[in-house]
Structure formats: C-alpha cells, structure tokens
CSV table of C-alpha atoms and ligand atoms in Angstrom, one decimal:
chain,number,residue,atom,x,y,z
A,127,UNK,CA,0.1,0.0,0.1
A,128,UNK,CA,1.3,3.3,-1.1
A,129,UNK,CA,1.8,5.8,1.6
A,130,UNK,CA,-0.2,9.3,1.1
A,131,UNK,CA,1.8,11.9,-0.3
A,132,UNK,CA,2.5,14.9,2.5
A,133,UNK,CA,2.6,18.3,2.6
A,134,UNK,CA,6.4,19.0,3.6
A,135,UNK,CA,7.5,21.1,6.8
A,136,UNK,CA,9.4,23.5,4.5
A,137,UNK,CA,5.9,24.2,2.7
A,138,UNK,CA,4.6,24.9,6.0
A,139,UNK,CA,7.5,27.5,7.1
A,140,UNK,CA,6.8,28.9,3.6
A,141,UNK,CA,3.4,29.7,4.4
A,142,UNK,CA,4.0,31.3,7.4
A,143,UNK,CA,6.9,33.4,5.9
A,144,UNK,CA,4.6,34.7,3.1
A,145,UNK,CA,1.9,35.5,5.7
A,146,UNK,CA,4.3,37.4,7.6
A,147,UNK,CA,5.5,39.7,4.6
A,148,UNK,CA,1.8,40.3,4.1
A,149,UNK,CA,0.9,41.5,7.5
A,150,UNK,CA,3.7,43.4,8.1
A,151,UNK,CA,6.5,43.6,11.1
A,152,UNK,CA,4.2,45.9,13.4
A,153,UNK,CA,1.6,43.2,13.7
A,154,UNK,CA,0.4,39.8,15.5
A,155,UNK,CA,-1.7,37.3,13.8
A,156,UNK,CA,-3.7,35.0,16.3
A,157,UNK,CA,-5.1,31.9,14.8
A,158,UNK,CA,-6.8,29.2,17.0
A,159,UNK,CA,-7.3,25.7,16.2
A,160,UNK,CA,-11.0,23.8,16.1
A,161,UNK,CA,-12.5,22.7,19.7
A,162,UNK,CA,-13.5,19.1,20.2
A,163,UNK,CA,-17.4,18.9,19.7
A,164,UNK,CA,-19.5,16.6,21.4
A,165,UNK,CA,-22.1,14.2,19.9
A,166,UNK,CA,-23.6,13.4,23.4
A,167,UNK,CA,-22.2,13.4,27.0
A,168,UNK,CA,-18.7,12.5,26.7
A,169,UNK,CA,-18.7,10.9,23.2
A,170,UNK,CA,-16.8,13.2,20.8
A,171,UNK,CA,-17.5,14.1,17.2
A,172,UNK,CA,-14.1,13.0,14.7
A,173,UNK,CA,-12.0,16.1,15.4
A,174,UNK,CA,-11.8,18.2,12.4
A,175,UNK,CA,-8.9,20.9,12.6
A,176,UNK,CA,-9.9,24.4,11.5
A,177,UNK,CA,-9.0,25.0,7.8
A,178,UNK,CA,-6.8,28.2,8.5
A,179,UNK,CA,-4.9,26.7,11.3
A,180,UNK,CA,-4.1,23.5,9.6
A,181,UNK,CA,-3.0,25.4,6.5
A,182,UNK,CA,-0.6,27.5,8.6
A,183,UNK,CA,0.8,24.5,11.1
A,184,UNK,CA,-0.3,21.2,9.8
A,185,UNK,CA,-0.8,20.5,13.6
A,186,UNK,CA,-3.8,18.3,14.1
A,187,UNK,CA,-4.6,18.9,17.7
A,188,UNK,CA,-7.4,20.9,19.5
A,189,UNK,CA,-6.6,23.3,22.3
A,190,UNK,CA,-3.7,24.9,20.3
A,191,UNK,CA,-3.2,28.6,19.3
A,192,UNK,CA,-0.8,29.6,16.4
A,193,UNK,CA,0.8,33.1,17.0
A,194,UNK,CA,2.9,34.8,14.2
A,195,UNK,CA,4.9,37.8,15.2
A,196,UNK,CA,7.0,39.1,12.0
A,197,UNK,CA,10.1,40.4,13.0
A,198,UNK,CA,10.4,39.3,16.7
A,199,UNK,CA,13.8,38.3,17.3
A,200,UNK,CA,13.7,35.3,20.0
A,201,UNK,CA,10.0,33.7,18.0
A,202,UNK,CA,8.3,34.7,15.0
A,203,UNK,CA,5.8,31.7,15.3
A,204,UNK,CA,4.8,30.5,18.7
A,205,UNK,CA,2.5,27.5,19.3
A,206,UNK,CA,0.4,27.2,22.4
A,207,UNK,CA,-0.8,23.7,22.6
A,208,UNK,CA,-1.3,21.0,25.3
A,209,UNK,CA,1.1,19.7,27.4
A,210,UNK,CA,2.1,15.9,27.3
A,211,UNK,CA,0.3,14.0,29.9
A,212,UNK,CA,0.8,10.4,30.3
A,213,UNK,CA,-2.6,10.2,31.9
A,214,UNK,CA,-4.6,12.1,29.5
A,215,UNK,CA,-2.6,10.2,26.4
A,216,UNK,CA,-3.8,6.6,28.2
A,217,UNK,CA,-7.1,7.6,27.4
A,218,UNK,CA,-7.3,9.7,24.4
A,219,UNK,CA,-4.3,8.9,22.3
A,220,UNK,CA,-1.0,10.4,22.0
A,221,UNK,CA,-0.2,14.4,22.0
A,222,UNK,CA,2.5,16.3,20.2
A,223,UNK,CA,3.5,18.4,23.5
A,224,UNK,CA,5.6,21.3,23.6
A,225,UNK,CA,9.0,19.7,22.4
A,226,UNK,CA,7.2,18.0,19.7
A,227,UNK,CA,5.8,21.7,18.6
A,228,UNK,CA,9.2,22.7,18.3
A,229,UNK,CA,10.9,19.4,16.9
A,230,UNK,CA,8.3,18.3,14.6
A,231,UNK,CA,6.4,21.5,13.4
A,232,UNK,CA,8.8,23.9,13.6
A,233,UNK,CA,7.3,26.5,16.2
A,234,UNK,CA,10.3,28.8,17.2
A,235,UNK,CA,8.8,28.5,20.6
A,236,UNK,CA,6.1,26.6,22.4
A,237,UNK,CA,3.9,27.1,25.4
A,238,UNK,CA,1.3,25.2,27.7
A,239,UNK,CA,-2.5,26.3,26.3
A,240,UNK,CA,-3.0,26.9,29.9
A,241,UNK,CA,-0.8,29.7,30.1
A,242,UNK,CA,-2.0,31.8,27.2
A,243,UNK,CA,-3.8,34.4,29.3
A,244,UNK,CA,-0.5,34.7,31.0
A,245,UNK,CA,1.7,35.4,27.8
A,246,UNK,CA,-0.3,36.6,25.1
A,247,UNK,CA,-0.7,40.0,26.2
A,248,UNK,CA,2.9,40.8,26.4
A,249,UNK,CA,3.0,39.3,22.8
A,250,UNK,CA,0.8,42.0,21.6
A,251,UNK,CA,2.7,44.8,23.5
A,252,UNK,CA,3.8,47.5,21.2
A,253,UNK,CA,2.3,45.6,17.9
A,254,UNK,CA,-0.3,48.1,16.3
A,255,UNK,CA,-2.3,45.5,14.4
A,256,UNK,CA,-4.1,42.6,15.4
A,257,UNK,CA,-4.6,40.0,12.5
A,258,UNK,CA,-7.6,37.7,13.7
A,259,UNK,CA,-10.8,36.7,12.2
A,260,UNK,CA,-13.4,37.6,14.5
A,261,UNK,CA,-16.9,35.6,14.8
A,262,UNK,CA,-16.2,32.0,14.4
A,263,UNK,CA,-15.9,31.5,18.3
A,264,UNK,CA,-17.4,33.8,20.2
A,265,UNK,CA,-15.6,32.7,23.3
A,266,UNK,CA,-12.2,33.0,22.2
A,267,UNK,CA,-13.2,36.7,20.5
A,268,UNK,CA,-13.9,37.6,24.1
A,269,UNK,CA,-10.5,36.3,25.2
A,270,UNK,CA,-8.6,38.3,22.5
A,271,UNK,CA,-10.3,41.4,23.4
A,272,UNK,CA,-9.5,40.5,27.1
A,273,UNK,CA,-6.2,40.3,26.3
A,274,UNK,CA,-6.1,43.6,24.6
A,275,UNK,CA,-7.8,45.2,27.2
A,276,UNK,CA,-5.4,44.1,29.7
A,277,UNK,CA,-2.9,45.9,27.7
A,278,UNK,CA,-4.8,49.0,27.8
A,279,UNK,CA,-5.5,49.0,31.5
A,280,UNK,CA,-1.4,49.8,31.5
A,281,UNK,CA,-1.1,52.4,29.2
A,282,UNK,CA,-0.2,55.2,31.6
A,283,UNK,CA,2.9,52.9,32.3
A,284,UNK,CA,4.0,53.1,29.0
A,285,UNK,CA,2.7,49.7,27.5
A,286,UNK,CA,1.3,50.2,23.8
A,287,UNK,CA,-1.8,48.5,23.2
A,288,UNK,CA,-2.5,47.3,19.4
A,289,UNK,CA,-4.9,49.8,18.0
A,290,UNK,CA,-6.3,48.3,14.7
A,291,UNK,CA,-8.1,44.7,14.3
A,292,UNK,CA,-7.8,43.5,10.8
A,293,UNK,CA,-9.5,40.3,9.7
A,294,UNK,CA,-6.9,37.7,8.7
A,295,UNK,CA,-9.1,36.4,6.1
A,296,UNK,CA,-8.3,38.8,3.2
A,297,UNK,CA,-4.6,37.9,3.2
A,298,UNK,CA,-4.9,34.3,4.3
A,299,UNK,CA,-7.8,33.0,2.2
A,300,UNK,CA,-6.3,34.9,-0.9
A,301,UNK,CA,-3.1,32.6,-0.2
A,302,UNK,CA,-5.5,29.6,0.3
A,303,UNK,CA,-7.4,29.9,-3.2
A,304,UNK,CA,-4.1,29.2,-4.8
A,305,UNK,CA,-2.9,25.6,-4.9
A,306,UNK,CA,0.7,24.7,-4.6
A,307,UNK,CA,2.1,21.5,-6.5
A,308,UNK,CA,2.1,19.9,-3.3
A,309,UNK,CA,-1.6,20.8,-2.8
A,310,UNK,CA,-2.5,20.0,-6.3
A,311,UNK,CA,-1.1,16.8,-5.7
A,312,UNK,CA,-2.7,16.0,-2.3
A,313,UNK,CA,-6.0,17.1,-4.1
A,314,UNK,CA,-5.2,14.9,-7.3
A,315,UNK,CA,-5.2,11.8,-4.8
A,316,UNK,CA,-8.3,12.7,-3.1
A,317,UNK,CA,-9.8,13.0,-6.4
A,318,UNK,CA,-8.5,9.5,-7.5
A,319,UNK,CA,-10.0,8.0,-4.2
A,320,UNK,CA,-13.2,9.2,-5.1
A,321,UNK,CA,-13.3,8.1,-8.6
A,322,UNK,CA,-12.7,4.7,-7.4
A,323,UNK,CA,-15.7,5.0,-4.8
A,324,UNK,CA,-17.9,6.0,-7.7
A,325,UNK,CA,-17.1,3.4,-9.9
A,326,UNK,CA,-17.4,0.7,-7.1
A,327,UNK,CA,-21.0,2.4,-6.2
A,328,UNK,CA,-22.1,2.3,-9.8
A,329,UNK,CA,-20.9,-1.8,-9.9
A,330,UNK,CA,-22.6,-2.5,-6.9
A,331,UNK,CA,-25.8,-0.5,-7.7
A,332,UNK,CA,-29.0,-2.6,-8.0
A,333,UNK,CA,-32.8,-1.4,-7.5
A,334,UNK,CA,-34.3,-3.1,-4.5
A,335,UNK,CA,-31.0,-1.7,-2.7
A,336,UNK,CA,-31.2,0.9,0.0
A,337,UNK,CA,-29.3,4.3,-0.4
A,338,UNK,CA,-27.2,3.6,2.6
A,339,UNK,CA,-26.2,0.7,1.4
A,340,UNK,CA,-24.6,2.6,-1.9
A,341,UNK,CA,-23.2,5.2,0.9
A,342,UNK,CA,-21.4,2.3,2.6
A,343,UNK,CA,-19.6,1.6,-0.5
A,344,UNK,CA,-18.1,5.1,-0.7
A,345,UNK,CA,-17.1,5.0,2.8
A,346,UNK,CA,-15.5,1.9,2.6
A,347,UNK,CA,-13.1,3.1,-0.3
A,348,UNK,CA,-12.4,6.5,1.5
A,349,UNK,CA,-11.5,4.7,5.1
A,350,UNK,CA,-9.4,2.0,3.2
A,351,UNK,CA,-7.2,4.8,1.6
A,352,UNK,CA,-6.7,6.7,5.0
A,353,UNK,CA,-9.4,9.4,4.0
A,354,UNK,CA,-12.5,10.4,5.3
A,355,UNK,CA,-15.9,11.9,3.5
A,356,UNK,CA,-15.1,15.7,2.7
A,357,UNK,CA,-18.8,16.1,3.8
A,358,UNK,CA,-21.9,14.0,4.4
A,359,UNK,CA,-22.3,12.1,1.1
A,360,UNK,CA,-25.7,12.5,-0.8
A,361,UNK,CA,-27.5,9.5,-2.2
A,362,UNK,CA,-30.7,10.3,-3.6
A,363,UNK,CA,-32.8,7.9,-5.6
A,364,UNK,CA,-35.6,9.5,-8.0
A,365,UNK,CA,-37.3,12.4,-6.4
A,366,UNK,CA,-34.7,12.3,-3.5
A,367,UNK,CA,-32.0,13.4,-6.4
A,368,UNK,CA,-34.2,16.7,-6.7
A,369,UNK,CA,-33.5,17.7,-3.2
A,370,UNK,CA,-30.1,19.6,-3.4
A,371,UNK,CA,-28.6,18.7,0.1
A,372,UNK,CA,-30.3,15.3,0.9
A,373,UNK,CA,-28.7,13.5,3.5
A,374,UNK,CA,-30.9,11.0,5.0
A,375,UNK,CA,-29.8,8.1,2.5
A,376,UNK,CA,-32.4,5.9,4.0
A,377,UNK,CA,-35.1,5.2,1.3
A,378,UNK,CA,-35.1,2.1,-1.3
A,379,UNK,CA,-33.8,2.2,-4.9
A,380,UNK,CA,-36.5,1.8,-7.0
A,381,UNK,CA,-36.4,0.5,-10.4
A,382,UNK,CA,-36.3,2.7,-13.5
A,383,UNK,CA,-34.9,5.8,-11.4
A,384,UNK,CA,-32.1,7.7,-11.4
A,385,UNK,CA,-29.5,7.7,-8.4
A,386,UNK,CA,-27.7,11.0,-7.7
A,387,UNK,CA,-24.5,10.7,-5.6
A,388,UNK,CA,-22.5,13.8,-4.4
A,389,UNK,CA,-19.5,12.1,-2.8
A,390,UNK,CA,-16.0,13.1,-2.0
A,391,UNK,CA,-12.9,11.9,-0.1
A,392,UNK,CA,-10.7,14.4,2.3
A,393,UNK,CA,-7.2,13.8,1.8
A,394,UNK,CA,-5.3,15.0,5.0
A,395,UNK,CA,-8.0,18.4,4.9
A,396,UNK,CA,-8.1,18.6,1.1
A,397,UNK,CA,-11.4,18.1,-0.5
A,398,UNK,CA,-12.8,16.4,-3.4
A,399,UNK,CA,-16.2,16.7,-4.3
A,400,UNK,CA,-17.8,14.8,-7.1
A,401,UNK,CA,-21.2,13.8,-8.2
A,402,UNK,CA,-22.6,11.1,-10.6
A,403,UNK,CA,-25.9,10.2,-11.5
A,404,UNK,CA,-27.1,7.2,-12.9
A,405,UNK,CA,-29.9,4.5,-13.4
A,406,UNK,CA,-30.4,2.3,-10.5
A,407,UNK,CA,-31.1,-0.5,-12.8
A,408,UNK,CA,-27.7,0.4,-15.1
A,409,UNK,CA,-30.3,1.5,-18.3
A,410,UNK,CA,-31.3,5.0,-18.9
A,411,UNK,CA,-34.9,5.7,-19.8
A,412,UNK,CA,-35.5,7.9,-22.7
A,413,UNK,CA,-36.4,10.9,-20.8
A,414,UNK,CA,-33.7,10.4,-18.5
A,415,UNK,CA,-31.0,10.0,-21.3
A,416,UNK,CA,-32.4,13.3,-23.0
A,417,UNK,CA,-32.2,15.4,-19.7
A,418,UNK,CA,-28.9,13.5,-18.3
A,419,UNK,CA,-27.2,14.6,-22.2
A,420,UNK,CA,-28.1,18.4,-21.6
A,421,UNK,CA,-26.9,18.6,-18.1
A,422,UNK,CA,-23.5,16.7,-19.8
A,423,UNK,CA,-23.3,19.0,-22.4
A,424,UNK,CA,-23.3,22.0,-20.1
A,425,UNK,CA,-21.0,20.3,-18.3
A,426,UNK,CA,-18.5,20.2,-21.1
A,427,UNK,CA,-19.4,23.6,-22.1
A,428,UNK,CA,-18.3,24.7,-18.8
A,429,UNK,CA,-15.2,23.1,-18.6
A,430,UNK,CA,-14.2,24.6,-21.6
A,431,UNK,CA,-14.6,28.2,-20.3
A,432,UNK,CA,-12.2,27.1,-17.3
A,433,UNK,CA,-9.2,29.1,-18.3
A,434,UNK,CA,-6.9,31.6,-17.5
A,435,UNK,CA,-8.3,35.1,-18.4
A,436,UNK,CA,-11.9,33.9,-18.2
A,437,UNK,CA,-14.2,35.3,-15.2
A,438,UNK,CA,-15.3,33.2,-12.5
A,439,UNK,CA,-19.0,33.6,-14.0
A,440,UNK,CA,-17.9,32.3,-17.6
A,441,UNK,CA,-18.4,28.7,-17.0
A,442,UNK,CA,-21.6,29.5,-15.3
A,443,UNK,CA,-23.1,31.3,-18.1
A,444,UNK,CA,-21.9,29.0,-20.5
A,445,UNK,CA,-23.4,26.0,-18.5
A,446,UNK,CA,-26.9,28.1,-18.3
A,447,UNK,CA,-27.0,28.7,-22.0
A,448,UNK,CA,-26.6,24.9,-22.6
A,449,UNK,CA,-29.3,24.3,-20.1
A,450,UNK,CA,-31.7,26.7,-21.3
A,451,UNK,CA,-31.5,25.4,-25.0
A,452,UNK,CA,-31.9,22.0,-24.0
A,453,UNK,CA,-34.8,22.7,-22.1
A,454,UNK,CA,-36.3,24.3,-24.8
A,455,UNK,CA,-35.4,21.5,-27.3
A,456,UNK,CA,-37.4,19.3,-25.1
A,457,UNK,CA,-40.2,21.3,-24.6
A,458,UNK,CA,-39.7,22.2,-20.8
A,459,UNK,CA,-39.6,25.9,-21.6
A,460,UNK,CA,-40.6,27.9,-24.5
A,461,UNK,CA,-39.7,31.3,-26.1
A,462,UNK,CA,-36.2,32.9,-27.3
A,463,UNK,CA,-33.2,31.5,-25.5
A,464,UNK,CA,-31.7,35.0,-24.6
A,465,UNK,CA,-34.9,36.2,-23.3
A,466,UNK,CA,-35.5,32.7,-21.2
A,467,UNK,CA,-31.9,33.5,-19.7
A,468,UNK,CA,-32.3,37.1,-19.1
A,469,UNK,CA,-35.4,36.2,-17.3
A,470,UNK,CA,-34.0,33.5,-15.4
A,471,UNK,CA,-36.8,31.0,-16.4
A,472,UNK,CA,-34.4,28.2,-16.2
A,473,UNK,CA,-34.2,28.7,-12.2
A,474,UNK,CA,-37.0,26.3,-11.3
A,475,UNK,CA,-35.1,23.5,-12.9
A,476,UNK,CA,-31.1,25.0,-12.3
A,477,UNK,CA,-31.3,26.7,-8.9
A,478,UNK,CA,-27.5,26.6,-8.0
A,479,UNK,CA,-24.2,28.2,-9.2
A,480,UNK,CA,-22.1,25.8,-11.4
A,481,UNK,CA,-19.4,25.6,-9.3
A,482,UNK,CA,-17.5,26.7,-6.0
A,483,UNK,CA,-13.6,27.3,-5.0
A,484,UNK,CA,-12.3,23.9,-3.8
A,485,UNK,CA,-9.6,23.2,-1.0
A,486,UNK,CA,-9.1,22.6,2.7
A,487,UNK,CA,-12.9,23.6,2.6
A,488,UNK,CA,-15.3,21.9,0.3
A,489,UNK,CA,-16.8,25.2,-0.4
A,490,UNK,CA,-13.6,26.9,-0.1
A,491,UNK,CA,-12.3,30.3,0.7
A,492,UNK,CA,-11.5,33.1,-1.6
A,493,UNK,CA,-13.3,35.8,-3.3
A,494,UNK,CA,-15.6,35.4,-6.2
A,495,UNK,CA,-15.7,38.8,-7.1
A,496,UNK,CA,-13.3,41.9,-6.8
A,497,UNK,CA,-14.2,45.4,-6.9
A,498,UNK,CA,-18.1,44.0,-7.7
A,499,UNK,CA,-16.5,42.3,-10.8
A,500,UNK,CA,-16.3,38.6,-10.9
A,501,UNK,CA,-12.7,37.8,-10.6
A,502,UNK,CA,-10.4,36.1,-13.2
A,503,UNK,CA,-9.4,32.6,-13.1
A,504,UNK,CA,-5.7,32.1,-12.7
A,505,UNK,CA,-3.2,29.1,-12.9
A,506,UNK,CA,-3.4,27.4,-9.4
A,507,UNK,CA,-6.9,27.9,-8.8
A,508,UNK,CA,-9.2,24.8,-8.0
A,509,UNK,CA,-12.9,24.6,-8.5
A,510,UNK,CA,-16.0,22.4,-9.2
A,511,UNK,CA,-18.0,22.2,-12.4
A,512,UNK,CA,-21.3,20.9,-11.4
A,513,UNK,CA,-24.5,21.7,-13.6
A,514,UNK,CA,-27.5,20.1,-12.8
A,515,UNK,CA,-31.6,19.8,-13.6
A,516,UNK,CA,-33.8,19.2,-11.1
A,517,UNK,CA,-37.4,18.7,-12.3
A,518,UNK,CA,-40.0,18.5,-9.4
A,519,UNK,CA,-43.7,17.6,-9.9
A,520,UNK,CA,-45.5,20.4,-11.6
A,521,UNK,CA,-48.6,21.1,-13.7
A,522,UNK,CA,-46.5,23.2,-15.9
A,523,UNK,CA,-44.1,20.1,-17.0
A,524,UNK,CA,-44.9,16.8,-18.7
A,525,UNK,CA,-45.5,14.0,-16.2
A,526,UNK,CA,-42.7,12.1,-18.1
A,527,UNK,CA,-40.1,14.5,-16.4
A,528,UNK,CA,-41.0,14.5,-13.0
A,529,UNK,CA,-38.7,13.5,-10.4
A,530,UNK,CA,-35.6,13.6,-12.2
A,531,UNK,CA,-32.7,14.9,-10.7
A,532,UNK,CA,-29.6,15.2,-12.1
A,533,UNK,CA,-26.1,16.8,-11.2
A,534,UNK,CA,-22.6,16.1,-12.8
A,535,UNK,CA,-19.7,17.3,-10.7
A,536,UNK,CA,-15.9,17.4,-11.4
A,537,UNK,CA,-12.8,19.2,-9.8
A,538,UNK,CA,-10.8,21.2,-12.1
A,539,UNK,CA,-7.4,22.7,-11.6
A,540,UNK,CA,-6.9,25.9,-13.5
A,541,UNK,CA,-3.5,25.3,-15.5
A,542,UNK,CA,-1.6,28.1,-17.4
A,543,UNK,CA,-3.0,26.7,-20.7
A,544,UNK,CA,-6.2,26.2,-19.7
A,545,UNK,CA,-7.5,23.4,-17.0
A,546,UNK,CA,-6.7,19.9,-15.5
A,547,UNK,CA,-9.6,17.8,-14.6
A,548,UNK,CA,-8.3,16.2,-11.5
A,549,UNK,CA,-11.5,13.4,-11.5
A,550,UNK,CA,-11.2,13.1,-15.3
A,551,UNK,CA,-11.0,9.4,-14.9
A,552,UNK,CA,-14.4,8.8,-13.7
A,553,UNK,CA,-16.9,8.0,-16.6
A,554,UNK,CA,-19.9,10.2,-17.2
A,555,UNK,CA,-21.0,9.2,-21.0
A,556,UNK,CA,-24.3,7.6,-21.1
A,557,UNK,CA,-22.9,4.6,-23.0
A,558,UNK,CA,-19.7,4.3,-20.7
A,559,UNK,CA,-22.1,4.2,-17.6
A,560,UNK,CA,-24.3,1.7,-18.8
A,561,UNK,CA,-21.5,-0.3,-20.3
A,562,UNK,CA,-19.7,-0.2,-16.4
A,563,UNK,CA,-23.0,-1.1,-15.1
A,564,UNK,CA,-23.7,-3.8,-17.4
A,565,UNK,CA,-20.1,-5.4,-16.8
B,1077,LIG,N1,-20.9,18.5,-2.3
B,1077,LIG,C1,-21.4,19.8,-1.9
B,1077,LIG,C2,-21.3,20.7,-3.2
B,1077,LIG,O1,-21.3,20.1,-4.2
B,1077,LIG,O2,-21.2,21.8,-3.4
B,1078,MN,MN1,-19.9,20.9,-5.1
B,1079,MN,MN1,-20.8,17.9,-4.3
C-alpha cells in the first residue's frame, strides 16, 4: 500500500513566511485551532482541524493557538498547545506536546495552552495591528478582547496596546485560493480515491438496495485509502435526487429511477467533490437520457470556459445557455433563448451556481468578485464544475420528466494553458455508464 503524499515542513514554513510578509512587522496574527465537539455526553465527534490553522501549522490537535509575530527576534512563530500528559494520553491518544511542537512542527517556541492568558498580552505589546478573524468562536473572541483590554489598562505605564483589528481572512484566504504543487497533488490523490468509490458504487448498485448501502461503498473506499468523507455523502434515488442537500440516505432504490450521488474523499484536509447520476438498474430511460445529455453537454461547455483570463462566472453562463437551450428543445421551456436566460426562466430547474472554489474547505475560501467584478481565473485555482437539472412535479411540466434529478460534478485545476480535470478518470457518458454497470 502506497503511503499518502504529504505537505512538507518546508512548505508550512514558507506559508508562514508569506503571511508574515503580508501582515508586516508591527503586527501579530492569532489563529486558534478547532475545538472538540460532542455528540452526546462525553462522546466526541471526529475532530476536524480549523482549515486556516491547519494551512499554517499542519498541527492537528485541539486546544492550540498559533501566534505569528513578524520580525520578533526571539520567536516569530509560537504555538500554544497541550502539554504532554501520560494520564490523558492513556485515555485519548498521543499528544505532540511542547517539545514536539518545536521539533516536529518548527515552532520557534511553544507554551502550554493553559498559560495563554498570562503570555499572550505581552506578545501583543507594541504591535499596532492584530490580525484575527472575529466571529468564528465567540468565547475566543472574548479572550482576544480581554488580552487587548489588559494592555489598555497599562497604557499609563508606557505600554502600547494594539489599536487596529484586521480580519486575517483577506490575506490568508487569498493565499489558500492558489494551490501549490504539493496541494494540487493531495487534491489529485483525493480525487483518485473518490473516482474509485464512484466506480465501485456504480458497479454495486441495483434496484431494491437501500441508499445507505450505496453510501457504505463510498465510506469503504475512503477509509481504505486513509481518508474520510469531505462532507456528508448525498445518496438520493428518484425524487430525492431533486433535493440538493438530501442526506437521509434511507430510502429504497426503485427500478427505472435515477440515483444521484454527491460524494468526495478528504485527504489530510483537502477535499474532492464529485457527483454522478446513473440509473439504479443500469439502463437510462429515454426521458432520463435526454435530460442527462443536456446536463453533460452543459458541463463540457462550462469546463471549456475554465481557463486563465476568463471570469469566474463564464463557466456558469456557458452552462446556463446549454441548459436553457436543452430545456427548450425538450419542450420544458418555450421562447427565445436570450430572453429565457435574461428572465432566469431556467431557475426552477437549475437553481444553483455551476461551481465553487475547492480546497481545505469543500466550499473553499477566496473571493468570487473583486471590486464588484467577477474575478479572473488564474493558474493554481481549484474549483468544481457541477451543472444540474432538478424537475419537481408541476402542472407546467409533462409528467414524464417528474422527479428526475441530475447533477454531474468534477474537480478542476486551472493551469497556465487551460485546465486539468482532477477527476477525469470517472466515466460520465451515457454509453460508458451503461456498459460499466452491465459488466
Ligand atoms: N458537495 C457539495 C457541493 O457539491 O457543493
Ligand atoms: Mn460541489
Ligand atoms: Mn458536490
């Protein structure tokens, strides 16, 4: 079994350096980890690190705070974390500890998290700007304010308290938007595992099975590869395929229905996000095939627009045009294509955008507009392309289309010359799906 490629320590150092350059010398950046969350009494949810914290540290423990102090001679990167404690480790597993934070994670210094209230205010002294993203954790927000206030109380002793709070998001999320070659590889690997999972599910699927049995096929492939689901897997047969975020996954798959599955693996924090739609019994009906082809053509048209220099919205606009044209050709809409698009008449059937940034968050960070204009696509950005059609029962629509829900989603990297479809291996042509399921 091949070991997973990892982000190197040098890359984490380089990321912190890049952030230091952006925030400048008279600043301090404070980035807290995620907290453990509980399912019930003392049973925990699986821990998922805060993506900003993970991006800058690679450190995967709760009760930790990263502090970045550009230009500070003694230490520019301090990690507050849990002290190693054999008794706790006996119950909840190994901890990195203070020495490990320095030796293995390249912190210049590490302190016990329990001492943070005593130490942090002095680190803020004489730094004019605090880079901190308010609003994610109200308790931690209060803690940060209390540190600033404790300094303000000492101004008559000549202590200078920071006087500017700046959201860290602006710099950090712009950095996260552009994926390094190492990040691209982790996303490629996540994509490859998701492709395998979708192939496996397509093979396993039969009418009469339960949706959760199909979900199990995905989780099996993810876990076998040392990965987790990047988000709650959506397995929607028939009408449930028309519910965008259906996650109950507890209905029986009926004959002659389509099955929509939106499932992706997460590799060391990096998400993949794939949707495929296929017939439960392996054979598309005429109506299903016709609508499916419209969505597939829309996806190809959108992918073609994913290249440097194009605007973020261009793939969506291309998809909307193909979908609207298809809906007219199949008799679900009537009128001039331009007018139907202008009036958003496609919206009852296609109510979401054609994609989103993808990375450490499945709906990744990064602005979509700059100065109120859709931003340009550039090499290194990663995004999904996921047009769909969802036909709910309605008196305005011929019954033969009812309860057909289709989405086709792949993950893309923008390259200098166009794009790389990170999940291209997964088949999506009607004939290929039918052949694969018949095999
Ligand atoms: N899986 C969530 C999405 O496609 O946006
Ligand atoms: Mn998506
Ligand atoms: Mn998805």
